[in-house]
Tab-separated table of C-alpha atoms in Angstrom:
chain	number	residue	atom	x	y	z
A	209	MET	CA	110.993	134.251	141.506
A	210	ASN	CA	112.681	131.904	143.074
A	211	ASN	CA	116.132	131.478	142.623
A	212	LYS	CA	117.932	128.592	143.717
A	213	LYS	CA	121.760	127.895	142.912
A	214	VAL	CA	123.740	124.479	143.493
A	215	PHE	CA	127.269	124.145	143.192
A	216	PHE	CA	128.928	120.757	144.142
A	217	LEU	CA	132.124	118.496	143.338
A	218	SER	CA	132.241	116.095	142.582
A	219	SER	CA	119.605	83.516	118.596
A	220	VAL	CA	121.216	80.160	119.076
A	221	ALA	CA	122.416	78.423	115.461
A	222	LEU	CA	124.258	75.302	114.903
A	223	SER	CA	127.110	75.999	112.607
A	224	VAL	CA	130.726	74.653	111.414
A	225	MET	CA	133.597	75.048	114.060
A	226	THR	CA	134.809	77.936	112.236
A	227	SER	CA	131.890	80.066	112.138
A	228	SER	CA	131.206	79.528	115.758
A	229	PHE	CA	135.280	80.570	116.861
A	230	ASN	CA	134.506	83.627	114.864
A	231	LEU	CA	131.366	84.369	116.520
A	232	PHE	CA	132.694	83.978	119.918
A	233	ALA	CA	136.190	85.870	118.933
A	234	GLN	CA	134.114	88.958	117.433
A	235	ALA	CA	132.201	88.978	120.735
A	236	ASP	CA	135.452	88.904	123.015
A	237	ASN	CA	136.464	91.764	121.028
A	238	THR	CA	133.707	94.037	121.980
A	239	LEU	CA	135.237	96.696	124.139
A	240	SER	CA	133.396	98.573	127.424
A	241	VAL	CA	134.869	101.381	129.337
A	242	THR	CA	131.944	101.722	131.677
A	243	ALA	CA	132.355	98.833	134.039
A	244	ASN	CA	135.458	99.185	135.845
A	245	ARG	CA	136.348	102.874	134.522
A	246	PHE	CA	138.932	101.775	131.817
A	247	GLN	CA	138.849	99.875	128.476
A	248	GLN	CA	138.079	95.910	128.731
A	249	PRO	CA	136.695	92.961	126.305
A	250	THR	CA	132.774	92.575	127.546
A	251	SER	CA	134.074	89.099	128.389
A	252	SER	CA	135.911	89.750	131.196
A	253	ILE	CA	133.097	91.830	133.095
A	254	LEU	CA	131.435	89.521	135.623
A	255	ALA	CA	128.068	91.688	135.091
A	256	PRO	CA	125.901	91.280	132.287
A	257	VAL	CA	126.746	94.231	129.831
A	258	THR	CA	124.529	95.303	126.734
A	259	ILE	CA	126.002	97.798	124.269
A	260	VAL	CA	124.131	99.516	121.795
A	261	ASP	CA	125.633	101.607	118.790
A	262	ARG	CA	124.683	104.362	116.590
A	263	GLU	CA	123.825	102.080	113.668
A	264	GLN	CA	121.652	99.849	115.909
A	265	ILE	CA	119.872	103.012	117.232
A	266	ASP	CA	118.757	103.933	113.639
A	267	ARG	CA	117.767	100.558	112.475
A	268	TRP	CA	115.453	100.730	115.459
A	269	GLN	CA	114.124	104.114	114.306
A	270	SER	CA	114.190	105.458	117.987
A	271	ASN	CA	113.297	109.091	118.223
A	272	SER	CA	114.404	109.723	121.732
A	273	VAL	CA	116.609	108.199	124.234
A	274	LEU	CA	113.928	107.122	126.146
A	275	ASP	CA	112.678	104.739	123.051
A	276	VAL	CA	116.460	103.038	123.403
A	277	LEU	CA	116.432	102.261	126.896
A	278	ARG	CA	112.975	100.707	126.520
A	279	ARG	CA	114.424	97.773	124.347
A	280	MET	CA	117.080	96.947	126.824
A	281	PRO	CA	116.695	94.141	129.610
A	282	GLY	CA	115.986	94.720	133.237
A	283	ILE	CA	114.693	98.436	132.762
A	284	ASP	CA	111.251	100.245	133.190
A	285	VAL	CA	110.826	103.513	131.908
A	286	ALA	CA	107.834	105.903	133.510
A	287	GLN	CA	106.836	109.273	131.282
A	288	SER	CA	104.261	111.585	132.123
A	289	GLY	CA	103.520	112.300	128.284
A	290	GLY	CA	105.123	112.541	125.103
A	291	ILE	CA	108.571	113.639	123.952
A	292	GLY	CA	110.740	115.740	126.403
A	293	GLN	CA	107.940	115.065	129.305
A	294	MET	CA	109.500	114.542	132.573
A	295	SER	CA	110.764	111.103	132.885
A	296	SER	CA	112.137	108.191	135.374
A	297	VAL	CA	114.307	105.165	134.587
A	298	PHE	CA	114.185	102.063	136.949
A	299	VAL	CA	116.636	99.220	136.710
A	300	ARG	CA	115.553	95.993	138.118
A	301	GLY	CA	113.261	97.306	140.682
A	302	THR	CA	115.303	99.849	142.280
A	303	ASP	CA	114.621	103.338	142.561
A	304	SER	CA	115.455	105.740	139.811
A	305	ARG	CA	117.976	107.416	142.148
A	306	HIS	CA	119.997	104.375	142.291
A	307	VAL	CA	120.614	104.173	138.199
A	308	LEU	CA	123.540	106.030	137.743
A	309	ILE	CA	123.742	107.983	134.536
A	310	LEU	CA	126.883	108.792	132.947
A	311	ILE	CA	127.758	110.851	129.886
A	312	ASP	CA	131.457	110.154	128.710
A	313	GLY	CA	132.069	108.314	131.550
A	314	VAL	CA	130.961	111.789	133.842
A	315	ARG	CA	128.123	111.518	136.213
A	316	THR	CA	125.228	113.775	135.515
A	317	ASN	CA	122.828	112.603	138.434
A	318	GLN	CA	122.412	115.888	139.981
A	319	ALA	CA	121.855	115.092	143.829
A	320	GLY	CA	121.119	118.931	144.613
A	321	ILE	CA	118.193	119.321	142.997
A	322	SER	CA	116.112	115.953	142.654
A	323	GLY	CA	118.669	113.076	142.798
A	324	SER	CA	118.116	111.754	139.453
A	325	TYR	CA	118.852	112.764	135.676
A	326	ASP	CA	115.740	113.102	133.631
A	327	MET	CA	116.568	111.522	130.321
A	328	SER	CA	114.137	113.191	128.262
A	329	GLN	CA	116.130	116.107	128.234
A	330	LEU	CA	119.297	114.419	126.346
A	331	PRO	CA	119.073	114.843	122.657
A	332	LEU	CA	119.433	111.574	121.058
A	333	SER	CA	121.329	113.387	118.212
A	334	LEU	CA	124.271	113.664	120.669
A	335	VAL	CA	124.574	109.742	121.402
A	336	GLN	CA	126.890	107.787	119.468
A	337	ARG	CA	126.752	104.613	121.663
A	338	ILE	CA	125.241	103.068	125.168
A	339	GLU	CA	126.965	101.181	127.263
A	340	TYR	CA	124.499	99.293	130.113
A	341	ILE	CA	125.453	97.343	133.086
A	342	ARG	CA	123.208	95.479	135.093
A	343	GLY	CA	123.535	95.139	138.752
A	344	PRO	CA	125.282	97.047	141.528
A	345	ARG	CA	128.416	98.798	140.945
A	346	SER	CA	128.994	100.521	143.957
A	347	ALA	CA	132.317	99.351	144.642
A	348	VAL	CA	133.391	101.275	141.497
A	349	TYR	CA	130.859	104.306	141.590
A	350	GLY	CA	129.616	104.647	144.999
A	351	SER	CA	125.810	104.033	146.404
A	352	ASP	CA	124.175	105.973	143.291
A	353	ALA	CA	125.062	102.514	141.227
A	354	ILE	CA	122.951	100.301	143.236
A	355	GLY	CA	120.830	99.108	140.318
A	356	GLY	CA	123.304	99.638	137.505
A	357	VAL	CA	125.125	102.318	135.448
A	358	ILE	CA	124.031	103.420	131.934
A	359	ASN	CA	126.675	105.468	129.819
A	360	PHE	CA	125.972	107.250	127.100
A	361	ILE	CA	129.190	108.113	124.591
A	362	THR	CA	129.005	111.097	122.340
A	363	LYS	CA	132.156	110.689	120.785
A	364	ARG	CA	131.619	110.578	116.365
A	365	PRO	CA	134.046	107.313	115.451
A	366	ASN	CA	133.606	107.650	111.645
A	367	ASP	CA	135.065	110.524	109.196
A	368	GLY	CA	133.144	112.555	106.385
A	369	LEU	CA	129.529	114.225	106.748
A	370	THR	CA	126.428	112.666	107.961
A	371	LEU	CA	122.945	114.433	107.281
A	372	ASN	CA	119.762	112.904	108.570
A	373	ALA	CA	116.232	114.427	108.622
A	374	GLY	CA	112.657	113.017	109.472
A	375	ILE	CA	109.180	113.963	109.787
A	376	GLY	CA	106.162	112.376	111.678
A	377	SER	CA	102.702	112.988	113.173
A	378	HIS	CA	101.838	115.784	115.582
A	379	GLY	CA	104.246	118.241	113.901
A	380	TYR	CA	107.110	116.071	114.493
A	381	GLN	CA	110.340	117.023	112.854
A	382	ASN	CA	114.046	116.075	113.102
A	383	TYR	CA	117.163	117.399	111.304
A	384	ASN	CA	120.927	116.243	112.497
A	385	GLY	CA	124.247	116.488	111.044
A	386	SER	CA	127.763	115.432	111.807
A	387	ILE	CA	131.438	115.976	110.433
A	388	GLN	CA	134.537	114.777	111.286
A	389	GLN	CA	137.687	115.501	109.470
A	390	LYS	CA	141.333	114.510	110.121
A	391	VAL	CA	143.907	117.779	110.097
A	392	GLY	CA	147.590	116.261	109.275
A	393	GLU	CA	148.412	112.886	110.706
A	394	ARG	CA	147.666	113.572	114.478
A	395	THR	CA	144.823	115.984	114.712
A	396	THR	CA	140.836	115.144	114.064
A	397	LEU	CA	138.097	117.694	114.484
A	398	SER	CA	134.605	116.815	114.879
A	399	ALA	CA	131.127	118.685	114.857
A	400	ALA	CA	127.387	117.898	115.134
A	401	GLY	CA	124.232	119.468	115.537
A	402	GLY	CA	120.576	118.752	115.703
A	403	TYR	CA	117.114	119.896	116.093
A	404	THR	CA	113.771	118.210	117.053
A	405	TYR	CA	110.439	119.992	117.360
A	406	THR	CA	106.939	118.404	117.983
A	407	LYS	CA	103.528	119.913	118.789
A	408	GLY	CA	102.854	117.330	120.821
A	409	ILE	CA	99.743	115.544	122.190
A	410	HIS	CA	96.963	116.303	124.454
A	411	ALA	CA	96.783	114.870	127.813
A	412	THR	CA	93.932	113.340	127.814
A	413	ASP	CA	91.148	112.259	124.953
A	414	ASP	CA	89.384	115.118	123.767
A	415	SER	CA	85.920	113.351	124.680
A	416	VAL	CA	86.774	113.419	128.079
A	417	PRO	CA	85.090	116.310	130.296
A	418	VAL	CA	88.165	117.553	132.031
A	419	ALA	CA	89.422	120.886	132.575
A	420	ALA	CA	90.896	123.126	129.889
A	421	PRO	CA	94.415	123.009	130.558
A	422	PHE	CA	94.458	119.305	129.899
A	423	HIS	CA	93.127	119.445	126.143
A	424	ASP	CA	96.290	121.806	125.657
A	425	ARG	CA	99.179	120.295	123.042
A	426	HIS	CA	102.188	119.490	125.267
A	427	GLY	CA	105.015	120.317	122.865
A	428	PHE	CA	108.639	119.926	123.017
A	429	MET	CA	111.435	121.685	121.045
A	430	SER	CA	115.216	120.815	121.429
A	431	LYS	CA	118.557	122.387	119.960
A	432	SER	CA	121.767	120.204	120.505
A	433	TYR	CA	125.675	120.977	119.404
A	434	TRP	CA	128.787	119.079	119.964
A	435	PHE	CA	132.490	119.571	118.917
A	436	GLY	CA	135.649	118.387	119.478
A	437	ILE	CA	139.553	118.256	118.832
A	438	ASP	CA	141.555	115.166	119.270
A	439	HIS	CA	145.552	115.357	118.824
A	440	ILE	CA	148.338	112.507	119.300
A	441	PHE	CA	151.493	114.445	120.526
A	442	ASN	CA	153.610	110.906	120.369
A	443	ASP	CA	153.363	107.211	120.424
A	444	ASN	CA	152.353	107.355	124.354
A	445	PHE	CA	150.725	110.923	124.888
A	446	GLN	CA	147.475	112.017	123.310
A	447	GLY	CA	144.983	114.541	124.265
A	448	TYR	CA	141.467	116.092	123.633
A	449	MET	CA	138.891	119.069	124.407
A	450	LYS	CA	134.859	118.629	123.310
A	451	GLY	CA	132.054	120.350	124.336
A	452	TYR	CA	128.160	119.989	124.143
A	453	GLY	CA	124.959	121.223	125.188
A	454	TYR	CA	121.514	121.668	124.631
A	455	ASP	CA	118.490	124.071	124.557
A	456	ASN	CA	115.313	122.630	125.235
A	457	ARG	CA	111.435	124.116	125.608
A	458	THR	CA	108.869	121.863	126.824
A	459	THR	CA	105.137	122.749	127.726
A	460	TYR	CA	103.079	120.655	129.961
A	461	VAL	CA	99.409	121.043	132.099
A	462	ALA	CA	99.081	124.207	133.471
A	463	SER	CA	98.037	124.905	137.181
A	464	TYR	CA	94.989	126.525	136.192
A	465	PRO	CA	92.949	127.015	132.639
A	466	GLY	CA	93.728	129.284	130.217
A	467	ASN	CA	97.328	129.100	130.483
A	468	THR	CA	100.003	126.322	129.991
A	469	ASP	CA	103.236	125.643	131.893
A	470	GLN	CA	106.572	125.811	130.313
A	471	SER	CA	110.067	124.623	131.277
A	472	LYS	CA	113.232	125.582	129.772
A	473	THR	CA	116.432	123.686	129.963
A	474	TYR	CA	120.036	125.045	129.187
A	475	ASN	CA	122.984	122.551	129.604
A	476	ARG	CA	126.558	123.342	128.375
A	477	ASN	CA	129.450	120.780	129.117
A	478	TYR	CA	133.154	121.119	128.040
A	479	GLU	CA	135.767	118.598	128.981
A	480	ALA	CA	139.640	118.239	128.400
A	481	GLY	CA	141.992	114.944	128.823
A	482	ILE	CA	145.284	113.643	128.420
A	483	LYS	CA	146.209	109.946	128.291
A	484	PHE	CA	149.390	108.177	128.286
A	485	SER	CA	149.628	104.530	127.082
A	486	GLY	CA	152.605	102.767	127.830
A	487	ASP	CA	153.593	98.491	126.867
A	488	SER	CA	152.028	97.880	130.333
A	489	TYR	CA	150.676	101.021	131.704
A	490	PHE	CA	147.599	103.190	131.121
A	491	SER	CA	146.919	106.599	132.734
A	492	GLN	CA	144.339	109.420	131.849
A	493	LEU	CA	143.297	112.512	133.660
A	494	ILE	CA	140.290	114.234	132.800
A	495	THR	CA	138.538	117.507	133.858
A	496	VAL	CA	134.908	118.631	133.355
A	497	TYR	CA	132.894	121.542	133.686
A	498	SER	CA	129.183	121.471	133.240
A	499	GLN	CA	126.178	123.661	134.023
A	500	THR	CA	122.264	122.978	133.716
A	501	LYS	CA	119.607	125.685	134.125
A	502	ASP	CA	115.808	124.769	134.791
A	503	TYR	CA	113.093	127.632	133.949
A	504	ASN	CA	110.025	126.550	135.035
A	505	TYR	CA	107.003	129.467	134.538
A	506	ILE	CA	103.480	130.197	133.294
A	507	SER	CA	103.625	131.196	129.411
A	508	THR	CA	101.812	134.664	130.179
A	509	ASN	CA	103.894	135.653	132.609
A	510	GLY	CA	107.173	134.465	130.819
A	511	ARG	CA	110.595	133.058	132.118
A	512	ASP	CA	111.179	135.820	134.734
A	513	GLY	CA	107.499	137.022	135.491
A	514	LYS	CA	105.643	135.736	138.581
A	515	GLY	CA	105.484	132.434	139.545
A	516	SER	CA	108.542	131.466	137.889
A	517	SER	CA	111.272	129.596	139.412
A	518	VAL	CA	114.998	128.552	138.021
A	519	ASP	CA	117.476	125.646	139.385
A	520	ASN	CA	120.826	126.596	138.435
A	521	SER	CA	123.275	124.004	138.912
A	522	LYS	CA	127.401	123.817	138.511
A	523	GLN	CA	129.624	120.531	138.439
A	524	TYR	CA	133.189	120.540	138.268
A	525	ASN	CA	134.618	116.970	137.960
A	526	VAL	CA	138.190	116.031	138.117
A	527	GLN	CA	139.173	112.279	137.492
A	528	TRP	CA	142.268	110.391	137.350
A	529	GLY	CA	142.740	106.760	136.976
A	530	THR	CA	145.124	103.880	136.007
A	531	PRO	CA	144.262	100.396	136.031
A	532	PHE	CA	146.514	98.113	138.118
């Protein structure tokens, strides 16, 4: 078995004046944290900005992160099959490596492995909001952001319990839930989990005379979790800790008849941060640890058998930021 480890740091409508004013006032109040790494109204951002919240995602009845991205302007998605199969995202004709993918403001592109992030593996149940900045943001994020920046935000903003379930064709099942509860006046606890499964589809039509493995169903299973704690120390200082992860299993075309190839992805992320807010000054310090293991193997040989491989990536990230 080849074992490779990588470590790195890193509608226009005419209305009365009052209605028009309220409409634009609401747009001006929409905030983004992605364009320049600090919270600001979208009206003050020069680049085009698209923001999709959880309510809109549910209204679209999307089954995956890629389903949401396909609805966004300037984005092309290429995928080699159904849910969970390998994907690439292109913004405004640039290479997939030139689209910076962030999760809660922290980059996920793994340059030591492929140079781009496979978003088919990110569970949609973890995503609460998506901020998409079109156009180059290299001055802020570096050369990875030539095409644009997509930031997936996982924090749960609503109190109470939420449960969702769905079923569909090809054995599709989806279950997820979240809960958020305040403890006293200064502390908030949050947790969420999700499960997705599908038998998958055939790579080709059954009437096409091709080799046996191409008629196998290419299924997908994903289990995800999210937890967090937020605490307000005083009027100026607040801190938080959170973690999230997912375990995915994907089946795809085998290299020879009689077998199927499989991949398993284990992802873990832990983050802590502290923020200071004054009358005219804001600053925050964030530390992040993340690890991803990708196993690729032949089903009959097992994860640790002959012909298998594993990519093990660990990322340590420290960010300090303050706007001037």
